[in-house]
Tab-separated table of N, CA and C in Angstrom:
chain	number	residue	atom	x	y	z
S	1085	HIS	N	2.445	54.997	54.146
S	1085	HIS	CA	2.312	53.632	53.681
S	1085	HIS	C	1.629	53.624	52.320
S	1086	VAL	N	1.784	52.510	51.608
S	1086	VAL	CA	1.204	52.383	50.277
S	1086	VAL	C	-0.309	52.272	50.380
S	1087	GLN	N	-0.973	53.030	49.535
S	1087	GLN	CA	-2.432	52.984	49.509
S	1087	GLN	C	-2.908	53.061	48.069
S	1088	LEU	N	-3.845	52.193	47.728
S	1088	LEU	CA	-4.473	52.175	46.416
S	1088	LEU	C	-5.985	52.238	46.634
S	1089	VAL	N	-6.621	53.209	46.029
S	1089	VAL	CA	-8.056	53.400	46.238
S	1089	VAL	C	-8.768	53.449	44.890
S	1090	GLU	N	-9.605	52.450	44.654
S	1090	GLU	CA	-10.365	52.372	43.408
S	1090	GLU	C	-11.660	53.172	43.503
S	1091	SER	N	-12.111	53.626	42.347
S	1091	SER	CA	-13.404	54.277	42.236
S	1091	SER	C	-13.915	54.114	40.817
S	1092	GLY	N	-15.179	54.443	40.609
S	1092	GLY	CA	-15.742	54.423	39.268
S	1092	GLY	C	-16.606	53.225	38.939
S	1093	GLY	N	-16.675	52.282	39.853
S	1093	GLY	CA	-17.540	51.140	39.608
S	1093	GLY	C	-19.008	51.535	39.660
S	1094	GLY	N	-19.855	50.614	39.245
S	1094	GLY	CA	-21.278	50.896	39.279
S	1094	GLY	C	-22.047	49.898	38.444
S	1095	SER	N	-23.274	50.245	38.141
S	1095	SER	CA	-24.144	49.381	37.346
S	1095	SER	C	-24.365	49.995	35.980
S	1096	VAL	N	-24.330	49.155	34.967
S	1096	VAL	CA	-24.492	49.628	33.592
S	1096	VAL	C	-25.157	48.527	32.780
S	1097	GLN	N	-25.834	48.921	31.724
S	1097	GLN	CA	-26.435	47.931	30.844
S	1097	GLN	C	-25.385	47.360	29.898
S	1098	ALA	N	-25.644	46.174	29.428
S	1098	ALA	CA	-24.747	45.538	28.471
S	1098	ALA	C	-24.535	46.456	27.271
S	1099	GLY	N	-23.290	46.549	26.836
S	1099	GLY	CA	-22.927	47.445	25.749
S	1099	GLY	C	-22.482	48.818	26.213
S	1100	GLY	N	-22.680	49.089	27.490
S	1100	GLY	CA	-22.304	50.389	28.035
S	1100	GLY	C	-20.836	50.472	28.423
S	1101	SER	N	-20.486	51.600	29.027
S	1101	SER	CA	-19.087	51.866	29.386
S	1101	SER	C	-18.975	52.349	30.821
S	1102	LEU	N	-17.816	52.079	31.395
S	1102	LEU	CA	-17.439	52.612	32.695
S	1102	LEU	C	-15.951	52.909	32.663
S	1103	ARG	N	-15.527	53.869	33.475
S	1103	ARG	CA	-14.100	54.112	33.643
S	1103	ARG	C	-13.743	53.979	35.109
S	1104	LEU	N	-12.872	53.040	35.392
S	1104	LEU	CA	-12.381	52.860	36.753
S	1104	LEU	C	-11.134	53.703	36.960
S	1105	SER	N	-10.971	54.189	38.162
S	1105	SER	CA	-9.773	54.938	38.546
S	1105	SER	C	-9.169	54.314	39.788
S	1106	CYS	N	-7.872	54.464	39.910
S	1106	CYS	CA	-7.168	53.963	41.098
S	1106	CYS	C	-6.151	55.025	41.504
S	1107	ALA	N	-6.391	55.637	42.646
S	1107	ALA	CA	-5.487	56.657	43.156
S	1107	ALA	C	-4.441	56.012	44.045
S	1108	ALA	N	-3.180	56.231	43.714
S	1108	ALA	CA	-2.077	55.612	44.451
S	1108	ALA	C	-1.334	56.641	45.291
S	1109	SER	N	-0.848	56.203	46.418
S	1109	SER	CA	-0.047	57.077	47.274
S	1109	SER	C	0.905	56.240	48.117
S	1110	GLY	N	1.941	56.886	48.617
S	1110	GLY	CA	2.870	56.222	49.525
S	1110	GLY	C	4.052	55.541	48.875
S	1111	TYR	N	4.190	55.670	47.563
S	1111	TYR	CA	5.332	55.091	46.870
S	1111	TYR	C	5.492	55.793	45.534
S	1112	THR	N	6.570	55.430	44.818
S	1112	THR	CA	6.848	56.089	43.538
S	1112	THR	C	6.048	55.403	42.435
S	1113	PHE	N	4.896	55.943	42.187
S	1113	PHE	CA	3.954	55.357	41.228
S	1113	PHE	C	4.577	55.207	39.846
S	1114	SER	N	5.314	56.203	39.403
S	1114	SER	CA	5.837	56.212	38.030
S	1114	SER	C	6.872	55.119	37.786
S	1115	ARG	N	7.443	54.576	38.822
S	1115	ARG	CA	8.473	53.544	38.667
S	1115	ARG	C	7.939	52.127	38.814
S	1116	SER	N	6.651	52.010	38.994
S	1116	SER	CA	6.077	50.699	39.265
S	1116	SER	C	5.193	50.218	38.126
S	1117	SER	N	5.045	48.925	38.061
S	1117	SER	CA	4.020	48.342	37.211
S	1117	SER	C	2.706	48.370	37.977
S	1118	VAL	N	1.645	48.607	37.266
S	1118	VAL	CA	0.325	48.633	37.899
S	1118	VAL	C	-0.658	47.877	37.012
S	1119	GLY	N	-1.674	47.339	37.643
S	1119	GLY	CA	-2.608	46.550	36.857
S	1119	GLY	C	-3.993	46.493	37.462
S	1120	TRP	N	-4.904	45.988	36.669
S	1120	TRP	CA	-6.277	45.750	37.095
S	1120	TRP	C	-6.538	44.250	37.091
S	1121	PHE	N	-7.210	43.817	38.127
S	1121	PHE	CA	-7.564	42.421	38.281
S	1121	PHE	C	-9.047	42.334	38.648
S	1122	ARG	N	-9.608	41.157	38.504
S	1122	ARG	CA	-10.992	40.984	38.918
S	1122	ARG	C	-11.166	39.595	39.516
S	1123	GLN	N	-12.142	39.513	40.389
S	1123	GLN	CA	-12.386	38.244	41.072
S	1123	GLN	C	-13.863	38.090	41.355
S	1124	ALA	N	-14.421	37.041	40.784
S	1124	ALA	CA	-15.816	36.697	41.048
S	1124	ALA	C	-15.872	35.785	42.266
S	1125	PRO	N	-16.998	35.777	42.977
S	1125	PRO	CA	-17.122	34.908	44.156
S	1125	PRO	C	-16.820	33.460	43.825
S	1126	GLY	N	-15.955	32.842	44.614
S	1126	GLY	CA	-15.622	31.448	44.412
S	1126	GLY	C	-14.624	31.167	43.314
S	1127	LYS	N	-14.113	32.227	42.693
S	1127	LYS	CA	-13.153	32.034	41.605
S	1127	LYS	C	-11.829	32.702	41.947
S	1128	LYS	N	-10.802	32.302	41.224
S	1128	LYS	CA	-9.490	32.900	41.422
S	1128	LYS	C	-9.456	34.317	40.863
S	1129	ARG	N	-8.620	35.138	41.482
S	1129	ARG	CA	-8.428	36.490	40.958
S	1129	ARG	C	-7.671	36.378	39.637
S	1130	GLU	N	-8.110	37.118	38.641
S	1130	GLU	CA	-7.486	37.044	37.324
S	1130	GLU	C	-7.049	38.423	36.850
S	1131	GLY	N	-5.966	38.422	36.080
S	1131	GLY	CA	-5.466	39.669	35.531
S	1131	GLY	C	-6.331	40.141	34.382
S	1132	VAL	N	-6.602	41.422	34.342
S	1132	VAL	CA	-7.411	42.028	33.281
S	1132	VAL	C	-6.520	42.844	32.353
S	1133	ALA	N	-5.738	43.738	32.926
S	1133	ALA	CA	-4.854	44.595	32.140
S	1133	ALA	C	-3.736	45.105	33.038
S	1134	ALA	N	-2.581	45.332	32.449
S	1134	ALA	CA	-1.440	45.833	33.207
S	1134	ALA	C	-0.630	46.776	32.347
S	1135	ILE	N	0.097	47.662	33.027
S	1135	ILE	CA	0.947	48.617	32.322
S	1135	ILE	C	2.223	48.793	33.126
S	1136	ASP	N	3.361	48.760	32.447
S	1136	ASP	CA	4.616	48.879	33.172
S	1136	ASP	C	5.088	50.332	33.210
S	1137	ARG	N	6.244	50.545	33.802
S	1137	ARG	CA	6.741	51.907	34.008
S	1137	ARG	C	6.991	52.633	32.687
S	1138	ASP	N	7.212	51.862	31.616
S	1138	ASP	CA	7.480	52.471	30.313
S	1138	ASP	C	6.242	52.603	29.443
S	1139	GLY	N	5.115	52.173	29.965
S	1139	GLY	CA	3.871	52.299	29.207
S	1139	GLY	C	3.493	51.084	28.390
S	1140	HIS	N	4.257	50.008	28.500
S	1140	HIS	CA	3.898	48.782	27.789
S	1140	HIS	C	2.700	48.142	28.476
S	1141	THR	N	1.782	47.642	27.675
S	1141	THR	CA	0.535	47.117	28.227
S	1141	THR	C	0.317	45.654	27.888
S	1142	SER	N	-0.477	45.002	28.715
S	1142	SER	CA	-0.921	43.643	28.468
S	1142	SER	C	-2.395	43.553	28.806
S	1143	TYR	N	-3.103	42.699	28.095
S	1143	TYR	CA	-4.532	42.526	28.322
S	1143	TYR	C	-4.893	41.039	28.317
S	1144	ALA	N	-5.876	40.710	29.119
S	1144	ALA	CA	-6.452	39.377	29.043
S	1144	ALA	C	-7.200	39.261	27.709
S	1145	ASP	N	-7.202	38.064	27.146
S	1145	ASP	CA	-7.862	37.868	25.854
S	1145	ASP	C	-9.329	38.269	25.904
S	1146	SER	N	-9.957	38.069	27.044
S	1146	SER	CA	-11.392	38.319	27.175
S	1146	SER	C	-11.756	39.802	27.098
S	1147	VAL	N	-10.761	40.676	27.267
S	1147	VAL	CA	-11.070	42.115	27.266
S	1147	VAL	C	-10.368	42.873	26.144
S	1148	LYS	N	-9.535	42.194	25.380
S	1148	LYS	CA	-8.818	42.870	24.293
S	1148	LYS	C	-9.793	43.514	23.327
S	1149	GLY	N	-9.500	44.754	22.967
S	1149	GLY	CA	-10.363	45.482	22.055
S	1149	GLY	C	-11.529	46.178	22.718
S	1150	ARG	N	-11.762	45.876	24.007
S	1150	ARG	CA	-12.875	46.500	24.718
S	1150	ARG	C	-12.390	47.377	25.873
S	1151	PHE	N	-11.326	46.949	26.550
S	1151	PHE	CA	-10.801	47.671	27.703
S	1151	PHE	C	-9.484	48.339	27.337
S	1152	THR	N	-9.231	49.490	27.947
S	1152	THR	CA	-7.968	50.193	27.747
S	1152	THR	C	-7.421	50.646	29.092
S	1153	ILE	N	-6.191	50.265	29.363
S	1153	ILE	CA	-5.537	50.693	30.594
S	1153	ILE	C	-4.644	51.887	30.303
S	1154	SER	N	-4.597	52.814	31.226
S	1154	SER	CA	-3.731	53.978	31.074
S	1154	SER	C	-3.377	54.502	32.460
S	1155	LYS	N	-2.403	55.376	32.509
S	1155	LYS	CA	-2.023	55.956	33.786
S	1155	LYS	C	-1.579	57.392	33.596
S	1156	ASP	N	-1.719	58.157	34.649
S	1156	ASP	CA	-1.273	59.536	34.669
S	1156	ASP	C	-0.280	59.647	35.819
S	1157	ASN	N	0.995	59.655	35.497
S	1157	ASN	CA	2.016	59.686	36.544
S	1157	ASN	C	1.963	60.976	37.357
S	1158	ALA	N	1.576	62.068	36.728
S	1158	ALA	CA	1.498	63.342	37.442
S	1158	ALA	C	0.416	63.311	38.522
S	1159	LYS	N	-0.616	62.505	38.286
S	1159	LYS	CA	-1.718	62.409	39.245
S	1159	LYS	C	-1.649	61.142	40.078
S	1160	ASN	N	-0.628	60.331	39.829
S	1160	ASN	CA	-0.512	59.038	40.529
S	1160	ASN	C	-1.804	58.234	40.425
S	1161	THR	N	-2.348	58.191	39.230
S	1161	THR	CA	-3.641	57.540	39.033
S	1161	THR	C	-3.601	56.581	37.854
S	1162	LEU	N	-4.206	55.431	38.072
S	1162	LEU	CA	-4.354	54.398	37.062
S	1162	LEU	C	-5.813	54.377	36.615
S	1163	TYR	N	-6.034	54.114	35.339
S	1163	TYR	CA	-7.390	54.080	34.795
S	1163	TYR	C	-7.647	52.762	34.058
S	1164	LEU	N	-8.916	52.422	33.973
S	1164	LEU	CA	-9.341	51.330	33.112
S	1164	LEU	C	-10.627	51.769	32.429
S	1165	GLN	N	-10.520	52.048	31.150
S	1165	GLN	CA	-11.700	52.385	30.353
S	1165	GLN	C	-12.310	51.090	29.851
S	1166	MET	N	-13.552	50.848	30.215
S	1166	MET	CA	-14.225	49.610	29.851
S	1166	MET	C	-15.388	49.927	28.934
S	1167	ASN	N	-15.303	49.477	27.706
S	1167	ASN	CA	-16.360	49.683	26.714
S	1167	ASN	C	-16.989	48.347	26.339
S	1168	SER	N	-18.132	48.416	25.707
S	1168	SER	CA	-18.833	47.203	25.250
S	1168	SER	C	-18.931	46.175	26.368
S	1169	LEU	N	-19.350	46.631	27.520
S	1169	LEU	CA	-19.409	45.748	28.681
S	1169	LEU	C	-20.425	44.636	28.488
S	1170	ARG	N	-20.091	43.492	29.064
S	1170	ARG	CA	-20.918	42.296	28.955
S	1170	ARG	C	-21.317	41.828	30.357
S	1171	PRO	N	-22.393	41.093	30.473
S	1171	PRO	CA	-22.778	40.574	31.795
S	1171	PRO	C	-21.662	39.767	32.458
S	1172	GLU	N	-20.860	39.081	31.673
S	1172	GLU	CA	-19.770	38.292	32.257
S	1172	GLU	C	-18.630	39.143	32.800
S	1173	ASP	N	-18.665	40.456	32.571
S	1173	ASP	CA	-17.673	41.351	33.169
S	1173	ASP	C	-18.068	41.736	34.593
S	1174	THR	N	-19.249	41.313	35.018
S	1174	THR	CA	-19.721	41.627	36.362
S	1174	THR	C	-18.867	40.959	37.418
S	1175	THR	N	-18.266	41.741	38.272
S	1175	THR	CA	-17.485	41.236	39.388
S	1175	THR	C	-16.830	42.409	40.101
S	1176	THR	N	-15.984	42.122	41.073
S	1176	THR	CA	-15.217	43.148	41.762
S	1176	THR	C	-13.867	43.333	41.084
S	1177	TYR	N	-13.508	44.591	40.843
S	1177	TYR	CA	-12.257	44.923	40.182
S	1177	TYR	C	-11.290	45.545	41.191
S	1178	TYR	N	-10.036	45.110	41.105
S	1178	TYR	CA	-8.996	45.564	42.013
S	1178	TYR	C	-7.838	46.161	41.228
S	1179	CYS	N	-7.247	47.201	41.743
S	1179	CYS	CA	-5.982	47.658	41.175
S	1179	CYS	C	-4.856	47.163	42.069
S	1180	ALA	N	-3.696	47.032	41.474
S	1180	ALA	CA	-2.550	46.502	42.200
S	1180	ALA	C	-1.270	47.103	41.658
S	1181	SER	N	-0.258	47.102	42.500
S	1181	SER	CA	1.039	47.648	42.121
S	1181	SER	C	2.122	46.619	42.379
S	1182	GLY	N	3.065	46.523	41.462
S	1182	GLY	CA	4.147	45.569	41.638
S	1182	GLY	C	5.350	45.954	40.803
S	1183	GLY	N	6.230	44.999	40.593
S	1183	GLY	CA	7.450	45.329	39.875
S	1183	GLY	C	7.754	44.427	38.715
S	1184	GLY	N	6.758	43.692	38.237
S	1184	GLY	CA	7.028	42.671	37.249
S	1184	GLY	C	6.660	43.010	35.820
S	1185	GLY	N	6.931	44.204	35.363
S	1185	GLY	CA	6.598	44.545	33.989
S	1185	GLY	C	5.097	44.599	33.804
S	1186	SER	N	4.635	44.452	32.605
S	1186	SER	CA	3.199	44.487	32.333
S	1186	SER	C	2.650	43.064	32.438
S	1187	CYS	N	2.827	42.501	33.625
S	1187	CYS	CA	2.478	41.101	33.855
S	1187	CYS	C	1.075	40.990	34.414
S	1188	LEU	N	0.369	39.944	34.035
S	1188	LEU	CA	-0.986	39.736	34.518
S	1188	LEU	C	-1.062	38.686	35.626
S	1189	SER	N	0.082	38.291	36.127
S	1189	SER	CA	0.099	37.301	37.196
S	1189	SER	C	-0.110	37.957	38.555
S	1190	VAL	N	-1.049	37.452	39.297
S	1190	VAL	CA	-1.343	37.978	40.627
S	1190	VAL	C	-0.099	37.975	41.510
S	1191	ASP	N	0.729	36.970	41.376
S	1191	ASP	CA	1.896	36.799	42.242
S	1191	ASP	C	2.936	37.900	42.080
S	1192	GLU	N	2.881	38.644	40.990
S	1192	GLU	CA	3.875	39.682	40.733
S	1192	GLU	C	3.527	41.007	41.383
S	1193	TYR	N	2.399	41.094	42.061
S	1193	TYR	CA	1.936	42.352	42.616
S	1193	TYR	C	1.925	42.304	44.145
S	1194	ASN	N	2.416	43.391	44.726
S	1194	ASN	CA	2.604	43.436	46.173
S	1194	ASN	C	1.505	44.178	46.928
S	1195	TYR	N	0.953	45.186	46.273
S	1195	TYR	CA	-0.013	46.042	46.955
S	1195	TYR	C	-1.339	46.022	46.215
S	1196	TRP	N	-2.427	46.020	46.984
S	1196	TRP	CA	-3.759	45.876	46.409
S	1196	TRP	C	-4.724	46.881	47.003
S	1197	GLY	N	-5.650	47.321	46.163
S	1197	GLY	CA	-6.732	48.139	46.653
S	1197	GLY	C	-7.840	47.278	47.225
S	1198	GLN	N	-8.900	47.930	47.675
S	1198	GLN	CA	-10.015	47.223	48.302
S	1198	GLN	C	-11.048	46.734	47.298
S	1199	GLY	N	-10.990	47.236	46.087
S	1199	GLY	CA	-11.904	46.768	45.058
S	1199	GLY	C	-13.081	47.688	44.821
S	1200	THR	N	-13.618	47.609	43.615
S	1200	THR	CA	-14.823	48.348	43.251
S	1200	THR	C	-15.711	47.428	42.427
S	1201	GLN	N	-16.995	47.457	42.705
S	1201	GLN	CA	-17.924	46.527	42.079
S	1201	GLN	C	-18.415	47.057	40.741
S	1202	VAL	N	-18.405	46.177	39.758
S	1202	VAL	CA	-18.970	46.486	38.443
S	1202	VAL	C	-20.079	45.475	38.173
S	1203	THR	N	-21.244	45.982	37.819
S	1203	THR	CA	-22.387	45.133	37.518
S	1203	THR	C	-22.920	45.488	36.144
S	1204	VAL	N	-22.986	44.482	35.271
S	1204	VAL	CA	-23.478	44.676	33.911
S	1204	VAL	C	-24.722	43.811	33.734
S	1205	SER	N	-25.817	44.429	33.370
S	1205	SER	CA	-27.070	43.664	33.224
S	1205	SER	C	-27.631	43.766	31.815
């Protein structure tokens, strides 16, 4: 079955960096679009960054220039390099897999990980 497992979250001071990873299994990772989303308590889940099967990327305006999404098809792993972190980036981050290009819409993704917490102080 499809499984997505995030790692790399943690606590960091403002201006610092973290790299999130998402290990995928149970499907053809290289043929799918994958993305990172985040959701704060009481708020809707929002798209952060996405990458399609051809490597085309999309970013939310709030993270452009600070976050970089990438993937390693040989390792079936998705990454999110987060630099210049801000307190408002604090929340739970989820990876997801779908088929809708480098889309940031939650509705385009079928499979989700359990999330990893990022705290910026």
